[in-house]
């Protein structure tokens, strides 16, 4: 019961008229506060406005653009794009690379993670590979990837794949190892074959972990994107940042950063929505 | 209907630090089809180990188990299993859980649907088929587990403390349900429990097991389960015969606990 009640939707206790007297340290009572989030955002913009106020601001316009400049830069990007590529095309190029990297990461990482969670031999085989390569920063591999996969899309998508795949391996492995022994035993006693246990017990049991892995990997992919777009392309938000920095267009740099942040948040919201729809049983085992 | 035969079962666990524990030593018995055997004993007496060997999840160090003459080497659907909790598939609805066995066996969908509906009403869950299992109370979840097990029409049903996580009132109700299922289906049931009262009330045969090494200490043939549904369960549990047996078993188990404690007390 206590486990269940921890995952009960927020606020139910209150609507029932009951009021807890102990809330500090009670995780079920901490659900965030939208109004404080809005206030926090407003405060951030206020600080931005504050340091840029007046004719002689604390930080000059070349180093850090004002709200107004950034606003204008955003509409300049929307209207005419940057370096003859529209803002939407830059955004789409980056989004597509991130999605491809993530999808390849899932397609390769989940089976490898499952294999590592299911077989001693495969665990032995993959362990050194995963543990050696996992801590390597993707950027360190960029020179190799450019030589191997070319300066174009190949090296970029592979770099993002590299950023995502280890996270997916570990998430999938954790999902397999998290399966309750009695569930597997029950399935065997009900006549399930190995394959059926994999498909109908282990996979659904691992889905919540896989989903968490995808959310983490998505964030890491956006983090790697700018490095991936360092060279060999004129499209993408990362490429835009680098080109703009060479011309000291800090307004465009700032706008690109905000766009990446907003897309990251939007994608995480989409993932959370999908999670609620696709795996409503999360945390209820 | 198949009889179960357990012959000279031994189970030795090697400890990681060296040494070993004898979880079972020379356990032998025959169980005719259709009987309800309860296993009672202090923790460490090997009752769950014995159940897991019969289920086929563990291979014994020595000895053998046969069902209807066929020796048991792994899990199989002629031996259904009901766990204490956590063995339902929370990603499936109540109906899907009950239909799991027939589905794995690729039975016809329409037949399975009828079967599931019948079983849900047998365990008192009609109308709950489309619920998620985590929306149900602990007692209802165990009803689902019973129905899921019955869906495959097993020869033997093995229950590992199936009511151990339930509150006292729900537990009494569920004991009635287990008796009802036993009498209606005529299945062989082996039930592990910590509760003396439960072992007496449900078992038409009862083994008291003892630890170090795990073994069958005493055997009882009991009348209560056969009469259990015809009379009021509270009245039965309050009858002098029941109370006498209960006190006898309790003192037997207390004696064992004393021995274990005394043994450990001497060492400290």
Short mmCIF file of C-alpha atoms in Angstrom, two decimals:
data_model
loop_
_atom_site.label_atom_id
_atom_site.label_comp_id
_atom_site.label_asym_id
_atom_site.label_seq_id
_atom_site.Cartn_x
_atom_site.Cartn_y
_atom_site.Cartn_z
CA UNK A 1 0.00 0.00 0.00
CA UNK A 2 2.73 2.44 0.88
CA UNK A 3 4.42 1.82 -2.43
CA UNK A 4 1.15 2.41 -4.28
CA UNK A 5 0.26 5.54 -2.40
CA UNK A 6 3.60 7.07 -3.25
CA UNK A 7 2.61 7.08 -6.92
CA UNK A 8 -0.91 8.33 -6.39
CA UNK A 9 -1.70 11.43 -8.43
CA UNK A 10 -0.83 14.68 -6.77
CA UNK A 11 -3.26 16.45 -4.53
CA UNK A 12 -5.71 13.62 -3.96
CA UNK A 13 -5.24 13.77 -0.21
CA UNK A 14 -6.00 17.42 -0.18
CA UNK A 15 -9.10 17.20 -2.33
CA UNK A 16 -10.42 14.56 0.05
CA UNK A 17 -10.24 17.13 2.80
CA UNK A 18 -7.40 15.38 4.63
CA UNK A 19 -4.28 17.38 5.29
CA UNK A 20 -0.92 15.91 6.08
CA UNK A 21 0.95 17.54 8.92
CA UNK A 22 4.28 16.02 7.89
CA UNK A 23 5.24 17.10 4.38
CA UNK A 24 8.96 17.82 4.70
CA UNK A 25 10.75 14.69 3.46
CA UNK A 26 7.55 13.19 2.03
CA UNK A 27 8.29 12.73 -1.66
CA UNK A 28 4.61 12.40 -2.56
CA UNK A 29 4.02 15.93 -1.32
CA UNK A 30 6.67 17.49 -3.62
CA UNK A 31 5.13 17.99 -7.05
CA UNK A 32 6.53 21.36 -8.05
CA UNK A 33 4.65 24.61 -8.39
CA UNK A 34 3.71 26.03 -11.82
CA UNK A 35 3.24 29.54 -10.49
CA UNK A 36 6.73 29.56 -9.00
CA UNK A 37 8.09 28.24 -12.31
CA UNK A 38 6.47 31.13 -14.17
CA UNK A 39 7.84 33.55 -11.57
CA UNK A 40 11.30 32.03 -11.97
CA UNK A 41 11.18 32.50 -15.76
CA UNK A 42 10.02 36.10 -15.36
CA UNK A 43 12.85 36.69 -12.91
CA UNK A 44 15.41 35.33 -15.40
CA UNK A 45 14.20 37.73 -18.08
CA UNK A 46 14.13 40.49 -15.51
CA UNK A 47 17.82 39.86 -14.67
CA UNK A 48 18.58 39.88 -18.39
CA UNK A 49 16.78 43.21 -18.73
CA UNK A 50 18.45 44.56 -15.53
CA UNK A 51 22.03 43.96 -16.64
CA UNK A 52 21.25 45.51 -20.03
CA UNK A 53 19.26 48.56 -18.86
CA UNK A 54 20.12 52.18 -19.58
CA UNK A 55 22.45 53.72 -22.16
CA UNK A 56 25.59 52.28 -20.53
CA UNK A 57 24.76 48.68 -19.50
CA UNK A 58 26.93 46.46 -17.26
CA UNK A 59 27.78 44.24 -20.21
CA UNK A 60 28.20 45.76 -23.63
CA UNK A 61 26.09 44.77 -26.61
CA UNK A 62 28.92 43.03 -28.46
CA UNK A 63 29.52 40.60 -25.57
CA UNK A 64 25.92 39.94 -24.63
CA UNK A 65 22.88 41.14 -26.59
CA UNK A 66 19.95 42.90 -25.03
CA UNK A 67 16.46 41.42 -25.00
CA UNK A 68 15.52 43.77 -27.80
CA UNK A 69 18.50 42.78 -29.98
CA UNK A 70 17.78 39.09 -29.43
CA UNK A 71 14.13 39.61 -30.24
CA UNK A 72 15.11 41.38 -33.49
CA UNK A 73 17.70 38.70 -34.29
CA UNK A 74 15.03 36.01 -33.84
CA UNK A 75 12.72 37.69 -36.36
CA UNK A 76 15.64 38.34 -38.70
CA UNK A 77 16.28 34.57 -38.57
CA UNK A 78 12.60 33.78 -39.07
CA UNK A 79 12.32 36.18 -42.03
CA UNK A 80 15.55 35.67 -43.95
CA UNK A 81 17.35 32.85 -42.14
CA UNK A 82 21.08 32.71 -41.61
CA UNK A 83 23.65 32.31 -44.37
CA UNK A 84 20.93 31.72 -46.92
CA UNK A 85 19.38 28.87 -44.91
CA UNK A 86 16.01 29.44 -43.23
CA UNK A 87 15.68 29.11 -39.44
CA UNK A 88 13.26 26.20 -39.86
CA UNK A 89 15.79 24.37 -42.08
CA UNK A 90 18.54 24.87 -39.49
CA UNK A 91 16.26 23.61 -36.74
CA UNK A 92 14.99 20.68 -38.76
CA UNK A 93 18.55 19.65 -39.74
CA UNK A 94 19.55 19.50 -36.07
CA UNK A 95 16.33 17.85 -34.94
CA UNK A 96 16.63 15.18 -37.59
CA UNK A 97 20.26 14.43 -36.66
CA UNK A 98 19.35 14.13 -33.00
CA UNK A 99 16.39 11.88 -33.76
CA UNK A 100 18.47 9.66 -36.06
CA UNK A 101 21.24 9.38 -33.47
CA UNK A 102 18.69 8.49 -30.79
CA UNK A 103 16.84 5.96 -32.96
CA UNK A 104 20.06 4.18 -33.95
CA UNK A 105 21.12 4.28 -30.30
CA UNK A 106 17.87 2.59 -29.27
CA UNK A 107 17.95 0.06 -32.10
CA UNK A 108 21.49 -1.03 -31.22
CA UNK A 109 21.59 -0.30 -27.49
CA UNK A 110 18.41 -2.09 -26.38
CA UNK A 111 19.29 -5.51 -27.87
CA UNK A 112 22.85 -5.24 -26.52
CA UNK A 113 21.54 -4.26 -23.09
CA UNK A 114 19.07 -7.16 -23.17
CA UNK A 115 21.83 -9.56 -24.18
CA UNK A 116 23.95 -8.31 -21.30
CA UNK A 117 21.09 -8.81 -18.88
CA UNK A 118 20.25 -12.30 -20.10
CA UNK A 119 23.48 -14.16 -20.80
CA UNK A 120 26.71 -14.55 -18.86
CA UNK A 121 28.71 -15.01 -22.03
CA UNK A 122 27.29 -11.96 -23.77
CA UNK A 123 27.66 -9.93 -20.58
CA UNK A 124 31.32 -10.95 -20.54
CA UNK A 125 31.79 -10.06 -24.19
CA UNK A 126 30.12 -6.65 -24.10
CA UNK A 127 31.24 -5.51 -20.63
CA UNK A 128 34.75 -4.31 -21.59
CA UNK A 129 33.49 -2.64 -24.76
CA UNK A 130 30.77 -0.76 -22.92
CA UNK A 131 32.83 0.15 -19.88
CA UNK A 132 35.81 1.33 -21.95
CA UNK A 133 33.87 3.41 -24.43
CA UNK A 134 31.17 4.79 -22.16
CA UNK A 135 33.32 7.43 -20.45
CA UNK A 136 34.86 8.65 -23.73
CA UNK A 137 33.52 12.13 -24.60
CA UNK A 138 31.97 11.99 -28.08
CA UNK A 139 33.92 15.07 -29.13
CA UNK A 140 37.18 13.11 -28.68
CA UNK A 141 36.02 10.74 -31.40
CA UNK A 142 35.12 13.43 -33.91
CA UNK A 143 38.47 13.35 -35.77
CA UNK A 144 38.21 9.56 -36.17
CA UNK A 145 34.58 9.70 -37.20
CA UNK A 146 35.29 12.35 -39.82
CA UNK A 147 37.97 10.12 -41.34
CA UNK A 148 35.78 7.01 -41.15
CA UNK A 149 32.34 8.34 -42.03
CA UNK A 150 33.21 11.45 -44.03
CA UNK A 151 32.82 15.09 -43.21
CA UNK A 152 29.09 15.06 -44.03
CA UNK A 153 26.06 13.62 -42.29
CA UNK A 154 27.73 10.27 -41.53
CA UNK A 155 30.15 11.51 -38.90
CA UNK A 156 27.52 13.73 -37.28
CA UNK A 157 24.82 11.10 -36.91
CA UNK A 158 27.39 8.54 -35.76
CA UNK A 159 28.65 10.92 -33.12
CA UNK A 160 25.12 11.39 -31.78
CA UNK A 161 24.59 7.63 -31.98
CA UNK A 162 27.76 7.21 -29.91
CA UNK A 163 26.41 9.64 -27.34
CA UNK A 164 23.09 7.78 -27.09
CA UNK A 165 23.98 4.11 -27.38
CA UNK A 166 25.73 3.54 -24.02
CA UNK A 167 22.91 5.17 -22.16
CA UNK A 168 20.45 2.87 -23.92
CA UNK A 169 22.60 -0.21 -23.24
CA UNK A 170 22.70 0.52 -19.53
CA UNK A 171 19.02 1.45 -19.35
CA UNK A 172 17.95 -1.75 -21.14
CA UNK A 173 20.25 -3.87 -18.99
CA UNK A 174 18.84 -2.30 -15.84
CA UNK A 175 15.33 -2.98 -17.15
CA UNK A 176 16.10 -6.67 -17.65
CA UNK A 177 17.83 -7.04 -14.30
CA UNK A 178 14.91 -5.32 -12.62
CA UNK A 179 12.43 -8.03 -13.54
CA UNK A 180 11.00 -9.73 -10.46
CA UNK A 181 12.04 -13.39 -10.39
CA UNK A 182 8.53 -14.51 -9.47
CA UNK A 183 7.12 -12.94 -12.66
CA UNK A 184 9.49 -15.00 -14.80
CA UNK A 185 8.76 -18.10 -12.73
CA UNK A 186 5.03 -17.52 -13.01
CA UNK A 187 5.33 -17.18 -16.79
CA UNK A 188 7.30 -20.43 -17.08
CA UNK A 189 4.69 -22.21 -14.95
CA UNK A 190 2.01 -20.88 -17.27
CA UNK A 191 3.70 -22.55 -20.22
CA UNK A 192 5.60 -19.64 -21.77
CA UNK A 193 8.64 -20.39 -23.91
CA UNK A 194 11.90 -18.45 -23.57
CA UNK A 195 10.96 -16.30 -26.52
CA UNK A 196 7.51 -15.63 -25.08
CA UNK A 197 9.04 -14.67 -21.74
CA UNK A 198 11.33 -12.22 -23.51
CA UNK A 199 8.45 -10.74 -25.49
CA UNK A 200 5.64 -10.77 -22.93
CA UNK A 201 7.44 -10.43 -19.58
CA UNK A 202 10.95 -9.03 -19.88
CA UNK A 203 10.28 -6.46 -22.59
CA UNK A 204 7.21 -4.83 -20.99
CA UNK A 205 8.96 -4.99 -17.63
CA UNK A 206 11.97 -3.12 -19.08
CA UNK A 207 9.97 -0.49 -20.99
CA UNK A 208 9.89 2.06 -18.16
CA UNK A 209 13.69 1.91 -17.87
CA UNK A 210 14.09 2.08 -21.63
CA UNK A 211 11.90 5.16 -21.71
CA UNK A 212 13.92 6.84 -18.98
CA UNK A 213 17.05 5.99 -20.96
CA UNK A 214 15.57 7.61 -24.07
CA UNK A 215 14.80 10.80 -22.16
CA UNK A 216 18.34 10.97 -20.79
CA UNK A 217 19.85 10.11 -24.19
CA UNK A 218 17.79 12.79 -25.90
CA UNK A 219 19.22 15.41 -23.56
CA UNK A 220 22.77 14.15 -24.06
CA UNK A 221 22.27 14.15 -27.86
CA UNK A 222 21.28 17.80 -27.83
CA UNK A 223 24.34 18.42 -25.69
CA UNK A 224 26.55 16.69 -28.25
CA UNK A 225 24.88 18.32 -31.23
CA UNK A 226 26.95 21.51 -31.23
CA UNK A 227 30.15 19.42 -31.24
CA UNK A 228 28.76 17.25 -34.02
CA UNK A 229 28.00 20.28 -36.18
CA UNK A 230 31.40 21.87 -35.53
CA UNK A 231 32.64 21.19 -39.03
CA UNK A 232 31.51 20.17 -42.45
CA UNK A 233 28.05 21.63 -42.54
CA UNK A 234 26.30 24.93 -43.05
CA UNK A 235 23.00 23.77 -41.62
CA UNK A 236 21.95 23.08 -38.07
CA UNK A 237 21.65 25.12 -34.93
CA UNK A 238 25.13 24.10 -33.78
CA UNK A 239 26.67 25.12 -37.10
CA UNK A 240 24.75 28.38 -36.86
CA UNK A 241 26.24 29.08 -33.43
CA UNK A 242 29.77 28.52 -34.70
CA UNK A 243 29.34 30.61 -37.82
CA UNK A 244 27.71 33.42 -35.85
CA UNK A 245 30.46 33.38 -33.21
CA UNK A 246 33.10 33.89 -35.89
CA UNK A 247 31.31 37.07 -36.92
CA UNK A 248 30.68 38.06 -33.30
CA UNK A 249 26.91 37.82 -33.79
CA UNK A 250 26.23 37.07 -30.14
CA UNK A 251 22.55 37.88 -30.64
CA UNK A 252 22.27 34.92 -33.03
CA UNK A 253 24.27 32.72 -30.67
CA UNK A 254 21.92 33.55 -27.80
CA UNK A 255 18.79 33.00 -29.88
CA UNK A 256 20.11 29.61 -31.07
CA UNK A 257 20.83 28.57 -27.49
CA UNK A 258 17.30 29.50 -26.46
CA UNK A 259 15.83 27.58 -29.42
CA UNK A 260 17.83 24.46 -28.47
CA UNK A 261 16.65 24.78 -24.89
CA UNK A 262 13.01 25.20 -25.90
CA UNK A 263 13.14 22.23 -28.30
CA UNK A 264 14.76 20.13 -25.57
CA UNK A 265 11.97 20.98 -23.15
CA UNK A 266 9.30 20.36 -25.79
CA UNK A 267 10.71 16.95 -26.68
CA UNK A 268 10.90 15.96 -23.04
CA UNK A 269 7.26 16.96 -22.60
CA UNK A 270 6.36 14.82 -25.63
CA UNK A 271 8.29 11.91 -24.12
CA UNK A 272 6.55 12.32 -20.78
CA UNK A 273 3.19 12.41 -22.54
CA UNK A 274 4.03 9.23 -24.49
CA UNK A 275 5.25 7.61 -21.28
CA UNK A 276 1.94 8.27 -19.56
CA UNK A 277 0.03 6.91 -22.54
CA UNK A 278 2.22 3.92 -23.37
CA UNK A 279 3.36 2.73 -19.95
CA UNK A 280 0.74 3.69 -17.38
CA UNK A 281 1.93 0.83 -15.17
CA UNK A 282 5.26 2.52 -14.46
CA UNK A 283 6.21 2.16 -10.80
CA UNK A 284 3.14 0.06 -9.99
CA UNK A 285 4.66 -3.43 -10.00
CA UNK B 1 -5.35 -37.18 -12.19
CA UNK B 2 -1.74 -37.69 -11.26
CA UNK B 3 -0.16 -38.53 -7.93
CA UNK B 4 2.93 -36.70 -6.74
CA UNK B 5 5.86 -38.61 -5.37
CA UNK B 6 8.82 -37.07 -3.58
CA UNK B 7 11.72 -39.42 -2.97
CA UNK B 8 14.66 -38.87 -0.63
CA UNK B 9 15.03 -35.25 -1.52
CA UNK B 10 18.20 -33.51 -0.39
CA UNK B 11 19.22 -29.92 -0.96
CA UNK B 12 22.54 -28.45 0.05
CA UNK B 13 23.31 -24.77 -0.48
CA UNK B 14 26.97 -23.88 -0.69
CA UNK B 15 27.65 -20.66 1.18
CA UNK B 16 29.78 -18.05 -0.58
CA UNK B 17 32.10 -17.84 2.44
CA UNK B 18 32.58 -21.60 2.48
CA UNK B 19 30.62 -24.21 4.33
CA UNK B 20 27.13 -25.27 3.43
CA UNK B 21 23.54 -25.33 4.63
CA UNK B 22 21.39 -28.41 4.43
CA UNK B 23 18.05 -26.92 3.39
CA UNK B 24 16.47 -30.36 2.94
CA UNK B 25 17.56 -33.78 4.15
CA UNK B 26 15.97 -37.01 3.06
CA UNK B 27 12.47 -35.68 2.46
CA UNK B 28 10.12 -38.34 1.13
CA UNK B 29 6.34 -38.48 0.77
CA UNK B 30 3.60 -39.48 -1.62
CA UNK B 31 0.68 -37.20 -2.27
CA UNK B 32 -2.42 -38.64 -3.86
CA UNK B 33 -4.17 -36.54 -6.46
CA UNK B 34 -6.81 -34.22 -5.10
CA UNK B 35 -5.34 -33.68 -1.66
CA UNK B 36 -4.54 -30.38 -0.04
CA UNK B 37 -1.19 -30.43 1.72
CA UNK B 38 -0.08 -27.55 3.90
CA UNK B 39 3.56 -27.03 4.84
CA UNK B 40 4.21 -25.30 8.13
CA UNK B 41 7.42 -24.55 9.94
CA UNK B 42 9.79 -21.88 11.21
CA UNK B 43 11.83 -19.93 8.68
CA UNK B 44 14.79 -21.87 7.33
CA UNK B 45 13.00 -25.22 7.48
CA UNK B 46 13.13 -25.60 3.71
CA UNK B 47 9.41 -25.41 2.95
CA UNK B 48 9.83 -22.87 0.16
CA UNK B 49 12.83 -24.81 -1.16
CA UNK B 50 10.67 -27.93 -1.28
CA UNK B 51 7.95 -26.04 -3.14
CA UNK B 52 10.45 -24.59 -5.62
CA UNK B 53 11.86 -28.05 -6.32
CA UNK B 54 8.36 -29.41 -7.02
CA UNK B 55 7.68 -26.38 -9.22
CA UNK B 56 10.89 -27.16 -11.10
CA UNK B 57 12.62 -23.85 -10.37
CA UNK B 58 15.36 -25.59 -8.37
CA UNK B 59 17.10 -28.88 -9.00
CA UNK B 60 17.61 -30.91 -5.84
CA UNK B 61 21.11 -32.00 -4.81
CA UNK B 62 19.82 -35.55 -4.46
CA UNK B 63 16.56 -37.44 -4.80
CA UNK B 64 13.74 -36.96 -7.23
CA UNK B 65 10.19 -35.71 -7.68
CA UNK B 66 7.73 -37.38 -10.02
CA UNK B 67 4.23 -36.41 -11.05
CA UNK B 68 2.19 -39.27 -12.43
CA UNK B 69 5.42 -41.20 -12.94
CA UNK B 70 7.15 -38.47 -14.96
CA UNK B 71 10.12 -36.96 -13.23
CA UNK B 72 10.23 -33.21 -12.85
CA UNK B 73 13.22 -31.46 -14.38
CA UNK B 74 11.93 -27.93 -14.90
CA UNK B 75 8.89 -25.71 -14.66
CA UNK B 76 5.78 -26.92 -16.47
CA UNK B 77 2.18 -25.92 -16.80
CA UNK B 78 0.83 -29.05 -15.16
CA UNK B 79 2.16 -27.45 -11.96
CA UNK B 80 0.63 -24.01 -11.50
CA UNK B 81 2.14 -21.51 -9.11
CA UNK B 82 0.62 -18.81 -6.89
CA UNK B 83 3.12 -16.46 -5.28
CA UNK B 84 2.76 -14.24 -2.26
CA UNK B 85 2.64 -11.09 -4.35
CA UNK B 86 4.32 -9.24 -7.19
CA UNK B 87 3.95 -12.02 -9.73
CA UNK B 88 1.05 -10.49 -11.67
CA UNK B 89 1.90 -8.66 -14.87
CA UNK B 90 1.13 -5.04 -14.09
CA UNK B 91 1.25 -4.05 -17.78
CA UNK B 92 -1.77 -6.23 -18.46
CA UNK B 93 -5.40 -5.93 -17.42
CA UNK B 94 -7.02 -8.46 -15.09
CA UNK B 95 -8.43 -10.39 -18.06
CA UNK B 96 -5.12 -10.41 -19.90
CA UNK B 97 -3.39 -11.76 -16.81
CA UNK B 98 -5.88 -14.60 -16.51
CA UNK B 99 -5.65 -15.28 -20.25
CA UNK B 100 -1.84 -15.42 -20.19
CA UNK B 101 -1.50 -19.20 -20.03
CA UNK B 102 -4.01 -20.02 -22.79
CA UNK B 103 -2.50 -17.25 -24.90
CA UNK B 104 1.01 -18.69 -24.54
CA UNK B 105 -0.46 -22.01 -25.64
CA UNK B 106 -2.13 -20.34 -28.64
CA UNK B 107 -5.62 -21.40 -27.62
CA UNK B 108 -8.57 -20.06 -29.59
CA UNK B 109 -9.37 -16.50 -28.64
CA UNK B 110 -13.12 -17.02 -28.29
CA UNK B 111 -12.68 -20.06 -26.03
CA UNK B 112 -10.19 -18.16 -23.90
CA UNK B 113 -12.59 -15.25 -23.52
CA UNK B 114 -15.33 -17.53 -22.22
CA UNK B 115 -12.88 -19.30 -19.91
CA UNK B 116 -11.60 -16.01 -18.50
CA UNK B 117 -15.13 -14.78 -17.85
CA UNK B 118 -16.02 -18.02 -16.05
CA UNK B 119 -12.85 -17.98 -13.96
CA UNK B 120 -13.30 -14.35 -12.95
CA UNK B 121 -16.76 -15.10 -11.67
CA UNK B 122 -15.46 -18.23 -9.90
CA UNK B 123 -13.01 -16.11 -7.91
CA UNK B 124 -15.56 -13.34 -7.39
CA UNK B 125 -14.13 -10.77 -9.76
CA UNK B 126 -16.89 -10.51 -12.37
CA UNK B 127 -16.88 -7.05 -13.90
CA UNK B 128 -13.24 -6.39 -13.00
CA UNK B 129 -11.78 -7.82 -16.22
CA UNK B 130 -10.82 -4.50 -17.77
CA UNK B 131 -9.23 -3.07 -14.63
CA UNK B 132 -5.48 -2.70 -14.33
CA UNK B 133 -4.14 -5.10 -11.71
CA UNK B 134 -2.54 -2.28 -9.73
CA UNK B 135 -5.97 -0.75 -9.24
CA UNK B 136 -7.03 -3.78 -7.20
CA UNK B 137 -6.54 -4.44 -3.50
CA UNK B 138 -4.09 -7.09 -2.33
CA UNK B 139 -6.85 -9.65 -1.79
CA UNK B 140 -8.30 -9.06 -5.24
CA UNK B 141 -4.84 -9.38 -6.78
CA UNK B 142 -4.50 -12.82 -5.21
CA UNK B 143 -7.88 -13.73 -6.66
CA UNK B 144 -6.47 -12.81 -10.07
CA UNK B 145 -3.40 -14.95 -9.38
CA UNK B 146 -5.64 -17.92 -8.51
CA UNK B 147 -7.73 -17.46 -11.65
CA UNK B 148 -4.62 -17.11 -13.81
CA UNK B 149 -3.26 -20.33 -12.39
CA UNK B 150 -6.55 -22.21 -12.94
CA UNK B 151 -6.79 -21.03 -16.57
CA UNK B 152 -4.21 -23.61 -17.58
CA UNK B 153 -6.05 -26.40 -15.75
CA UNK B 154 -2.93 -27.64 -13.90
CA UNK B 155 -2.71 -31.01 -12.12
CA UNK B 156 -1.11 -29.48 -9.05
CA UNK B 157 -1.33 -25.95 -7.68
CA UNK B 158 1.63 -24.78 -5.63
CA UNK B 159 1.06 -21.82 -3.34
CA UNK B 160 3.94 -20.02 -1.67
CA UNK B 161 2.41 -18.12 1.24
CA UNK B 162 -0.38 -16.89 -1.02
CA UNK B 163 -2.19 -15.03 1.75
CA UNK B 164 0.90 -13.89 3.66
CA UNK B 165 0.64 -10.24 2.63
CA UNK B 166 -3.08 -9.85 3.35
CA UNK B 167 -4.81 -8.37 6.37
CA UNK B 168 -6.49 -10.77 8.78
CA UNK B 169 -10.06 -10.32 7.56
CA UNK B 170 -9.22 -10.60 3.86
CA UNK B 171 -7.11 -13.59 4.73
CA UNK B 172 -10.06 -15.45 6.27
CA UNK B 173 -12.20 -14.75 3.23
CA UNK B 174 -9.45 -15.95 0.92
CA UNK B 175 -9.01 -19.14 2.92
CA UNK B 176 -12.67 -19.82 2.19
CA UNK B 177 -12.06 -19.21 -1.51
CA UNK B 178 -9.11 -21.60 -1.59
CA UNK B 179 -11.21 -24.30 0.09
CA UNK B 180 -14.03 -23.68 -2.36
CA UNK B 181 -11.71 -23.93 -5.35
CA UNK B 182 -10.14 -27.09 -3.96
CA UNK B 183 -13.48 -28.79 -3.42
CA UNK B 184 -14.95 -27.66 -6.75
CA UNK B 185 -11.97 -28.45 -8.93
CA UNK B 186 -10.58 -31.42 -7.01
CA UNK B 187 -7.05 -30.26 -7.73
CA UNK B 188 -4.00 -31.25 -5.76
CA UNK B 189 -2.78 -28.24 -3.78
CA UNK B 190 0.41 -27.72 -1.81
CA UNK B 191 0.33 -24.58 0.28
CA UNK B 192 3.20 -23.08 2.27
CA UNK B 193 2.19 -20.92 5.21
CA UNK B 194 3.53 -19.33 8.38
CA UNK B 195 0.12 -19.37 10.02
CA UNK B 196 -0.69 -22.33 12.24
CA UNK B 197 -4.40 -21.63 12.00
CA UNK B 198 -4.27 -21.47 8.21
CA UNK B 199 -2.28 -24.69 7.94
CA UNK B 200 -4.83 -26.46 10.13
CA UNK B 201 -7.90 -25.02 8.51
CA UNK B 202 -6.84 -25.56 4.90
CA UNK B 203 -4.73 -28.69 5.08
CA UNK B 204 -6.34 -32.09 4.81
CA UNK B 205 -2.77 -33.16 5.21
CA UNK B 206 -0.22 -31.14 7.13
CA UNK B 207 3.54 -31.41 7.43
CA UNK B 208 5.33 -29.60 10.21
CA UNK B 209 8.86 -29.02 8.99
CA UNK B 210 11.94 -28.42 11.10
CA UNK B 211 15.19 -26.62 10.26
CA UNK B 212 18.89 -27.61 10.35
CA UNK B 213 18.63 -29.79 8.41
CA UNK B 214 15.29 -29.03 6.77
CA UNK B 215 13.04 -32.07 7.22
CA UNK B 216 9.49 -33.22 7.84
CA UNK B 217 9.21 -33.36 11.62
CA UNK B 218 5.60 -34.48 11.99
CA UNK B 219 2.68 -35.38 9.77
CA UNK B 220 -1.03 -34.91 10.37
CA UNK B 221 -4.21 -36.04 8.66
CA UNK B 222 -6.83 -33.40 9.37
CA UNK B 223 -10.63 -33.32 9.13
CA UNK B 224 -11.16 -29.55 9.04
CA UNK B 225 -10.67 -28.78 5.36
CA UNK B 226 -13.25 -31.34 4.24
CA UNK B 227 -15.90 -29.89 6.54
CA UNK B 228 -14.64 -26.36 6.15
CA UNK B 229 -17.24 -25.14 3.70
CA UNK B 230 -20.28 -26.70 5.35
CA UNK B 231 -19.81 -25.10 8.72
CA UNK B 232 -19.09 -21.57 9.82
CA UNK B 233 -15.30 -21.13 9.67
CA UNK B 234 -15.20 -19.08 12.86
CA UNK B 235 -17.15 -21.73 14.72
CA UNK B 236 -14.80 -24.39 13.40
CA UNK B 237 -11.72 -22.44 14.42
CA UNK B 238 -13.26 -22.00 17.88
CA UNK B 239 -14.11 -25.69 18.29
CA UNK B 240 -12.27 -27.65 21.00
CA UNK B 241 -10.74 -30.09 18.48
CA UNK B 242 -9.34 -27.24 16.39
CA UNK B 243 -7.98 -25.39 19.42
CA UNK B 244 -6.38 -28.56 20.79
CA UNK B 245 -4.59 -29.18 17.49
CA UNK B 246 -3.59 -25.55 17.25
CA UNK B 247 -2.02 -25.55 20.70
CA UNK B 248 -0.26 -28.84 19.98
CA UNK B 249 1.27 -27.41 16.80
CA UNK B 250 2.15 -24.12 18.44
CA UNK B 251 4.02 -25.79 21.26
CA UNK B 252 5.82 -28.03 18.76
CA UNK B 253 6.94 -24.99 16.77
CA UNK B 254 7.83 -23.07 19.92
CA UNK B 255 10.00 -25.97 20.98
CA UNK B 256 11.85 -25.81 17.69
CA UNK B 257 12.28 -22.04 17.99
CA UNK B 258 13.59 -22.50 21.53
CA UNK B 259 16.14 -25.00 20.29
CA UNK B 260 17.30 -22.64 17.56
CA UNK B 261 17.41 -19.68 19.92
CA UNK B 262 19.13 -21.76 22.61
CA UNK B 263 21.67 -22.87 20.05
CA UNK B 264 22.36 -19.30 19.02
CA UNK B 265 22.17 -18.07 22.61
CA UNK B 266 24.89 -20.52 23.59
CA UNK B 267 27.14 -19.15 20.88
CA UNK B 268 26.76 -15.50 21.82
#
